[in-house]
Coordinates of C-alpha atoms and ligand atoms in Angstrom, one line a residue:
X1 CA 13.0 -20.4 20.4
X2 CA 13.9 -21.3 23.7
X3 CA 11.4 -20.2 25.0
X4 CA 13.4 -17.9 27.5
X5 CA 12.0 -14.0 26.9
X6 CA 14.8 -12.3 25.3
X7 CA 16.3 -9.2 26.2
X8 CA 14.9 -6.0 24.2
X9 CA 16.6 -3.4 22.1
X10 CA 15.6 -0.6 24.1
X11 CA 16.5 -1.9 27.6
X12 CA 20.5 -0.7 25.4
X13 CA 18.9 2.8 26.4
X14 CA 17.3 2.4 29.7
X15 CA 18.7 0.0 32.2
X16 CA 22.4 0.0 32.6
X17 CA 23.5 2.3 35.7
X18 CA 25.7 4.4 33.6
X19 CA 25.7 8.2 32.4
X20 CA 24.6 8.1 29.3
X21 CA 20.7 5.7 30.8
X22 CA 20.9 8.3 32.9
X23 CA 19.6 10.7 30.4
X24 CA 18.3 8.5 29.0
X25 CA 15.5 8.4 31.7
X26 CA 15.7 11.5 33.4
X27 CA 14.9 13.0 30.3
X28 CA 12.0 10.3 30.0
X29 CA 11.2 12.1 33.7
X30 CA 11.1 15.6 32.3
X31 CA 8.1 15.0 30.0
X32 CA 6.2 13.3 32.8
X33 CA 6.6 9.4 32.4
X34 CA 7.6 7.9 35.3
X35 CA 9.7 4.4 35.6
X36 CA 6.0 2.3 35.7
X37 CA 5.6 4.0 32.5
X38 CA 7.9 2.3 30.5
X39 CA 11.0 0.2 32.3
X40 CA 11.2 -3.5 31.3
X41 CA 8.2 -2.3 28.6
X42 CA 8.3 -3.4 25.0
X43 CA 8.8 0.2 23.4
X44 CA 6.6 0.4 20.5
X45 CA 7.6 2.9 17.1
X46 CA 4.3 4.2 15.8
X47 CA 5.7 6.5 12.8
X48 CA 3.1 8.5 11.4
X49 CA 2.8 9.4 7.9
X50 CA -0.3 12.8 8.7
X51 CA 0.5 15.6 7.2
X52 CA -2.9 18.8 6.7
X53 CA -1.5 18.0 3.1
X54 CA -2.2 14.6 3.0
X55 CA -5.6 14.1 2.0
X56 CA -5.8 10.4 2.5
X57 CA -4.4 10.4 5.5
X58 CA -6.4 13.1 6.8
X59 CA -7.8 10.3 10.3
X60 CA -4.5 9.0 10.9
X61 CA -4.7 11.9 14.1
X62 CA -7.7 9.6 15.4
X63 CA -6.3 6.4 14.0
X64 CA -2.9 7.0 16.0
X65 CA -5.0 7.3 19.6
X66 CA -6.0 4.1 18.9
X67 CA -3.1 2.4 17.5
X68 CA -1.6 4.1 21.3
X69 CA -4.7 2.2 23.3
X70 CA -3.8 -0.9 21.6
X71 CA -0.4 -0.6 22.5
X72 CA -1.1 0.3 26.2
X73 CA -3.4 -2.2 26.3
X74 CA -1.1 -5.2 25.8
X75 CA 1.3 -3.5 28.4
X76 CA 3.5 -1.8 26.2
X77 CA 4.6 1.6 25.8
X78 CA 3.6 3.8 22.5
X79 CA 5.3 6.3 21.1
X80 CA 4.4 8.8 18.3
X81 CA 7.1 9.7 15.6
X82 CA 6.4 12.1 12.7
X83 CA 8.0 11.1 8.8
X84 CA 7.7 12.6 6.2
X85 CA 4.3 12.5 4.1
X86 CA 4.0 12.0 1.2
X87 CA 0.3 12.9 -0.6
X88 CA 0.7 12.0 -4.2
X89 CA -2.2 15.0 -4.2
X90 CA -0.6 18.3 -3.4
X91 CA 3.8 17.0 -4.2
X92 CA 4.8 18.2 -7.0
X93 CA 7.1 17.3 -8.8
X94 CA 5.9 14.1 -8.1
X95 CA 5.9 12.1 -5.2
X96 CA 7.9 9.3 -5.9
X97 CA 11.0 12.0 -6.0
X98 CA 11.0 11.5 -2.7
X99 CA 9.9 7.6 -1.9
X100 CA 13.5 6.3 -1.0
X101 CA 14.4 9.3 1.8
X102 CA 11.2 8.4 3.7
X103 CA 12.5 4.7 3.2
X104 CA 15.8 5.8 4.4
X105 CA 14.0 7.9 6.8
X106 CA 11.9 4.9 7.9
X107 CA 14.9 2.6 8.4
X108 CA 17.0 5.8 9.8
X109 CA 14.5 6.6 12.7
X110 CA 13.7 3.0 14.2
X111 CA 17.5 1.8 14.1
X112 CA 18.4 5.0 16.3
X113 CA 15.7 5.2 18.1
X114 CA 14.7 2.9 21.6
X115 CA 12.1 1.0 19.7
X116 CA 11.3 -2.5 19.4
X117 CA 8.7 -3.0 17.5
X118 CA 7.1 0.0 15.3
X119 CA 3.9 0.4 13.3
X120 CA 4.2 1.9 10.6
X121 CA 1.2 4.0 9.3
X122 CA 1.1 4.4 5.5
X123 CA -1.7 4.5 2.4
X124 CA -0.7 7.0 -0.9
X125 CA 0.8 5.7 -3.2
X126 CA 4.6 5.6 -2.3
X127 CA 4.0 5.3 1.5
X128 CA 4.0 1.5 2.2
X129 CA 6.3 0.4 -0.7
X130 CA 8.9 3.5 1.1
X131 CA 8.1 2.1 4.8
X132 CA 8.4 -1.3 4.0
X133 CA 11.6 -0.6 2.5
X134 CA 13.1 1.3 5.7
X135 CA 11.3 -1.2 8.1
X136 CA 13.3 -4.3 6.2
X137 CA 16.8 -3.0 6.0
X138 CA 15.7 -1.6 9.4
X139 CA 15.2 -5.8 10.4
X140 CA 13.2 -4.4 13.0
X141 CA 9.5 -5.9 13.8
X142 CA 6.5 -4.2 12.5
X143 CA 3.0 -4.1 11.8
X144 CA 1.9 -1.8 8.8
X145 CA -1.1 0.0 9.0
X146 CA -3.2 0.4 5.7
X147 CA -5.3 4.2 5.4
X148 CA -8.1 2.4 3.6
X149 CA -9.3 3.1 1.1
X150 CA -12.2 6.2 0.6
X151 CA -16.0 5.6 0.8
X152 CA -17.6 5.3 -3.2
X153 CA -18.2 8.4 -4.6
X154 CA -21.7 9.0 -6.6
X155 CA -22.6 12.0 -8.8
X156 CA -26.5 12.4 -10.2
X157 CA -26.4 8.2 -10.8
X158 CA -23.5 7.5 -11.5
X159 CA -20.9 5.8 -9.5
X160 CA -17.2 7.6 -9.4
X161 CA -14.4 6.4 -8.3
X162 CA -10.9 8.5 -7.7
X163 CA -8.6 9.3 -10.7
X164 CA -10.6 7.2 -13.5
X165 CA -13.5 9.2 -13.8
X166 CA -11.1 12.7 -13.3
X167 CA -9.8 11.4 -16.2
X168 CA -13.7 10.3 -18.0
X169 CA -15.3 13.7 -17.4
X170 CA -11.8 15.3 -18.2
X171 CA -11.8 14.6 -21.5
X172 CA -15.8 14.5 -21.5
X173 CA -15.3 19.5 -20.6
X174 CA -12.3 19.5 -22.9
X175 CA -14.5 18.1 -25.2
X176 CA -17.2 20.8 -24.7
X177 CA -19.7 17.7 -23.2
X178 CA -19.6 18.9 -19.1
X179 CA -21.3 22.7 -18.8
X180 CA -19.3 24.2 -15.7
X181 CA -21.8 23.5 -13.3
X182 CA -21.6 19.5 -13.7
X183 CA -17.7 19.7 -13.7
X184 CA -18.1 21.4 -9.9
X185 CA -20.2 19.2 -8.7
X186 CA -17.9 16.3 -9.8
X187 CA -15.7 18.2 -8.1
X188 CA -17.8 18.4 -5.2
X189 CA -18.3 15.0 -4.3
X190 CA -15.0 12.5 -5.9
X191 CA -13.8 12.6 -2.7
X192 CA -15.6 11.2 -0.5
X193 CA -13.7 10.6 2.6
X194 CA -11.1 10.1 4.8
X195 CA -8.7 7.3 2.6
X196 CA -7.2 6.6 -0.1
X197 CA -8.2 6.3 -3.2
X198 CA -11.4 3.5 -4.1
X199 CA -10.1 2.1 -6.6
X200 CA -7.6 -0.6 -7.8
X201 CA -4.7 2.1 -8.1
X202 CA -1.6 2.1 -6.1
X203 CA -2.9 2.3 -2.4
X204 CA -4.6 0.1 -2.7
X205 CA -2.6 -2.1 -4.6
X206 CA -0.1 -1.6 -3.0
X207 CA -1.6 -2.5 1.0
X208 CA -3.1 -5.5 -1.0
X209 CA 0.5 -6.3 -1.4
X210 CA 1.5 -5.7 2.0
X211 CA -1.4 -7.8 3.4
X212 CA 0.2 -10.8 1.0
X213 CA 3.1 -10.7 2.3
X214 CA 2.4 -11.1 5.7
X215 CA 3.1 -8.4 7.8
X216 CA -0.7 -6.8 8.4
X217 CA -3.7 -7.7 10.2
X218 CA -5.5 -10.0 8.3
X219 CA -7.6 -8.3 5.9
X220 CA -6.7 -5.2 6.9
X221 CA -5.8 -4.0 3.1
X222 CA -9.5 -3.4 1.6
X223 CA -11.0 -2.0 4.5
X224 CA -13.1 1.7 4.8
X225 CA -11.5 4.4 7.0
X226 CA -13.5 5.9 8.4
X227 CA -15.7 2.6 9.8
X228 CA -15.2 1.9 12.3
X229 CA -13.4 -1.0 12.1
X230 CA -11.1 0.8 10.1
X231 CA -10.7 1.9 14.4
X232 CA -10.7 -1.2 15.4
X233 CA -8.7 -2.5 12.8
X234 CA -5.8 0.3 14.6
X235 CA -6.0 -0.6 18.2
X236 CA -5.8 -4.5 17.1
X237 CA -2.6 -3.3 15.0
X238 CA -1.0 -1.9 18.4
X239 CA -1.3 -5.0 20.6
X240 CA -0.2 -7.0 17.4
X241 CA 2.9 -4.5 17.4
X242 CA 3.6 -5.7 21.1
X243 CA 3.8 -9.2 21.0
X244 CA 5.8 -8.1 18.0
X245 CA 8.6 -6.7 19.8
X246 CA 8.2 -9.8 22.6
X247 CA 8.9 -12.5 20.1
X248 CA 11.5 -9.9 18.0
X249 CA 9.7 -11.8 15.0
X250 CA 12.2 -9.4 12.9
X251 CA 11.2 -9.2 9.1
X252 CA 14.9 -10.5 8.0
X253 CA 13.9 -13.9 10.0
X254 CA 10.2 -15.3 7.8
X255 CA 10.5 -13.1 4.6
X256 CA 11.4 -15.4 2.0
X257 CA 11.3 -15.2 -2.0
X258 CA 7.5 -17.4 -1.7
X259 CA 6.4 -14.2 0.1
X260 CA 6.4 -11.9 -2.6
X261 CA 5.7 -14.7 -5.7
X262 CA 2.6 -14.4 -3.4
X263 CA 2.5 -10.9 -3.3
X264 CA 3.4 -11.0 -7.0
X265 CA 0.0 -13.2 -7.8
X266 CA -1.8 -10.9 -5.6
X267 CA -1.5 -8.2 -7.4
X268 CA -2.1 -9.7 -11.5
X269 CA -5.6 -11.5 -9.9
X270 CA -6.4 -7.9 -9.0
X271 CA -4.8 -6.7 -12.0
X272 CA -3.2 -3.6 -9.4
X273 CA -1.2 -1.2 -10.6
X274 CA 1.7 -2.1 -13.3
X275 CA 3.6 1.6 -10.4
X276 CA 3.3 -1.8 -7.5
X277 CA 6.5 -3.6 -10.0
X278 CA 9.0 -0.6 -9.3
X279 CA 8.1 -0.8 -5.6
X280 CA 8.0 -4.2 -5.4
X281 CA 11.6 -5.6 -6.6
X282 CA 12.5 -2.4 -4.2
X283 CA 11.5 -3.9 -1.9
X284 CA 12.5 -7.6 -2.1
X285 CA 15.5 -6.3 -2.8
X286 CA 15.7 -4.8 0.9
X287 CA 15.1 -8.4 1.7
X288 CA 18.1 -9.4 -0.1
X289 CA 15.5 -11.5 -2.9
X290 CA 15.8 -10.5 -6.7
X291 CA 13.1 -10.2 -8.0
X292 CA 12.6 -9.3 -11.3
X293 CA 10.8 -8.0 -14.7
X294 CA 11.6 -11.6 -16.2
X295 CA 9.1 -12.8 -13.2
X296 CA 6.3 -11.1 -13.8
X297 CA 6.3 -12.5 -17.1
X298 CA 6.3 -15.7 -16.4
X299 CA 4.3 -15.4 -13.0
X300 CA 1.6 -13.9 -15.5
X301 CA 0.8 -16.4 -18.2
X302 CA -0.5 -18.5 -15.6
X303 CA -2.6 -15.9 -13.2
X304 CA -6.1 -14.9 -13.9
X305 CA -7.7 -11.5 -13.5
X306 CA -10.5 -12.2 -10.8
X307 CA -11.3 -8.9 -9.1
X308 CA -13.6 -7.2 -11.2
X309 CA -13.2 -3.6 -10.2
X310 CA -11.8 0.3 -12.0
X311 CA -9.7 0.9 -13.2
X312 CA -9.3 -2.6 -15.3
X313 CA -13.4 -4.0 -14.4
X314 CA -16.5 -2.0 -12.5
X315 CA -16.7 -2.3 -9.2
X316 CA -15.2 0.1 -6.2
X317 CA -12.8 -1.0 -3.2
X318 CA -15.2 -0.6 -0.7
X319 CA -17.4 -2.9 -2.7
X320 CA -15.6 -5.3 -3.0
X321 CA -14.4 -5.7 0.5
X322 CA -18.0 -6.5 1.1
X323 CA -17.6 -9.0 -1.2
X324 CA -15.4 -10.4 0.8
X325 CA -11.9 -9.0 0.2
X326 CA -8.8 -9.9 -0.2
X327 CA -9.3 -13.8 1.9
X328 CA -11.9 -14.6 -0.5
X329 CA -9.8 -13.6 -3.3
X330 CA -7.0 -15.7 -2.8
X331 CA -8.7 -18.0 -1.1
X332 CA -9.6 -18.7 -5.4
X333 CA -6.2 -19.1 -5.6
X334 CA -5.2 -21.5 -3.4
X335 CA -3.5 -23.5 -5.8
X336 CA -1.4 -21.0 -7.2
X337 CA 0.5 -19.8 -4.1
X338 CA 3.0 -20.5 -2.0
X339 CA 0.3 -21.5 1.5
X340 CA 3.7 -22.1 3.7
X341 CA 4.6 -18.1 4.4
X342 CA 4.6 -17.3 6.8
X343 CA 2.9 -13.9 8.3
X344 CA 3.3 -11.7 11.5
X345 CA 0.0 -12.7 12.8
X346 CA 1.3 -16.7 14.1
X347 CA -0.1 -18.7 11.0
X348 CA 0.8 -19.0 7.6
X349 CA -0.7 -17.6 4.3
X350 CA -2.4 -20.5 4.1
X351 CA -4.0 -20.6 7.2
X352 CA -5.2 -16.8 7.0
X353 CA -6.7 -16.7 4.2
X354 CA -8.6 -20.5 5.1
X355 CA -12.0 -18.8 6.0
X356 CA -12.2 -15.9 3.0
X357 CA -15.5 -16.3 1.8
X358 CA -16.4 -14.8 -1.6
X359 CA -20.1 -13.0 -1.2
X360 CA -20.5 -12.0 -4.3
X361 CA -19.8 -13.4 -7.8
X362 CA -19.4 -10.8 -9.6
X363 CA -17.0 -8.6 -8.1
X364 CA -14.7 -11.0 -6.6
X365 CA -15.0 -13.6 -9.8
X366 CA -15.0 -17.5 -10.1
X367 CA -11.9 -19.7 -12.0
X368 CA -14.5 -20.6 -14.8
X369 CA -15.7 -16.8 -15.4
X370 CA -12.3 -14.5 -14.7
X371 CA -12.1 -10.8 -15.9
X372 CA -9.3 -12.0 -18.3
X373 CA -8.2 -15.5 -18.2
X374 CA -4.3 -15.3 -17.9
X375 CA -1.5 -11.9 -18.8
X376 CA -3.4 -9.5 -17.6
X377 CA -0.3 -7.2 -17.4
X378 CA 2.6 -8.4 -19.5
X379 CA 5.7 -7.7 -20.2
X380 CA 7.2 -5.9 -23.3
X381 CA 10.0 -5.8 -25.6
X382 CA 11.1 -4.1 -28.8
X383 CA 13.9 -0.9 -30.0
X384 CA 11.2 0.8 -27.7
X385 CA 11.4 -0.2 -24.7
X386 CA 14.7 -2.4 -25.0
X387 CA 14.7 -3.0 -21.4
X388 CA 11.7 -3.9 -21.2
X389 CA 7.6 -1.9 -19.9
X390 CA 4.8 -3.4 -18.8
X391 CA 1.2 -3.1 -20.3
X392 CA -1.9 -4.0 -18.6
X393 CA -3.6 -6.0 -21.5
X394 CA -7.1 -5.9 -19.2
X395 CA -7.3 -3.1 -18.8
X396 CA -6.6 -1.5 -22.4
X397 CA -8.6 -1.6 -25.5
X398 CA -7.8 -4.6 -26.8
X399 CA -6.9 -2.4 -30.8
X400 CA -4.3 -0.7 -29.0
X401 CA -2.4 -4.7 -28.8
X402 CA -1.4 -4.2 -32.0
X403 CA -0.2 -1.5 -33.4
X404 CA 1.6 0.6 -36.0
X405 CA 2.8 4.2 -36.6
X406 CA 4.6 6.8 -35.4
X407 CA 5.9 7.4 -32.2
X408 CA 6.0 10.9 -31.1
X409 CA 8.2 11.9 -29.2
X410 CA 7.9 14.8 -26.1
X411 CA 10.5 16.9 -24.4
X412 CA 8.7 16.6 -21.2
X413 CA 5.5 16.8 -19.4
X414 CA 5.0 20.2 -20.3
X415 CA 5.4 20.1 -23.7
X416 CA 3.5 16.8 -23.5
X417 CA 0.9 18.5 -21.8
X418 CA 0.8 21.4 -24.5
X419 CA 0.7 19.3 -27.0
X420 CA -0.9 16.6 -26.4
X421 CA -4.6 17.8 -27.3
X422 CA -3.5 19.4 -30.1
X423 CA -4.7 18.3 -33.6
X424 CA -1.6 18.6 -35.4
X425 CA -0.1 16.7 -33.9
X426 CA 1.4 14.2 -35.8
X427 CA 2.5 17.3 -37.8
X428 CA 4.3 18.8 -35.8
X429 CA 7.2 15.5 -34.5
X430 CA 10.3 16.5 -33.9
Ligands
FES501 FE1 -3.4 9.0 -2.0 FE2 -4.7 8.5 -4.5 S1 -4.0 10.1 -4.2 S2 -3.7 7.4 -2.8

């Protein structure tokens, strides 16, 4: 770093006295922008995964304006670019088919436009890895903005968590223990607000991974979607993007193997979603880092599960946030982390989590009283999975840790759905 301001990437589009640059400038004029709006200013692309059919991102219409406000505050020029929206709830057969599409779109949209830095607005499961994968490959400075979890849901005297309680009460309904009225009540209240699933499912896991990688603002991963802190996070994220554009802190200039190992440790101590493993391997791959199941197996043996969060534990993301969130949790594992890993926040991970305090030891457990001492997520190999598979031991009934029995093979998801509850399942082996 020579301390001299570097030329902005976007200047290639606008500064020259040639016909192409003339065209670029004149078309911006045609949209009502003047030189004072954009010329010589960092251009921040805000990649927005909002859609009317993405239930988790329904607040992004408001948040994008707040991010723009932050960009303008710092003298940048915000441009909103819609990208494909992957909402888990309404896409069939699975959003996983489209993760790489969003990754490619993110990469190419950033590469082909006059962009100096990006804000990636994601949250629902696959949007997080997809956008980060694309931005790493484009190697353009970026800050990830997580959608934030939904508020906790209540039904009668029960706290409901998305995903886990839907399955639980569906099983009760299948067993004839839940009347139509109760089932309808649960439907009415289980998704209480905008935001992502409020258990430690894939969305929350990936948001915490993004924060641990150092590509969000501090504490961004756990702020509930609909509280005022989340709006302020949006404005601050816009400001941060301008700063990144100016410093030109591209992801490949700072992401190392240590960053991904830290993220893996976060995933393990959270007892995060096992889906995150495939995403982590893919994100690391974009940075030229080879992460394997063996890395998971090795590191998992040393990491206790300290977060008492559903589906492995008892609490929800709102509780976790109020108990100190990710910084508080990671601060309890300082000796396990690579504290020198640099973040986009002008400091190392160690410095970033230094002030993280835990306010409730029931939700974020102490090292002496973990939810699970070590190996909460295990890699298994055998004739059913010669290349390896993963089990979350902490979330499974100990009865299942050793099991001898017949394997039932289903031809498809439809076949499984049709036969899984059949009393004669064992006799219809094919
Ligand atoms: Fe979007 Fe769960 S459905 S995070």
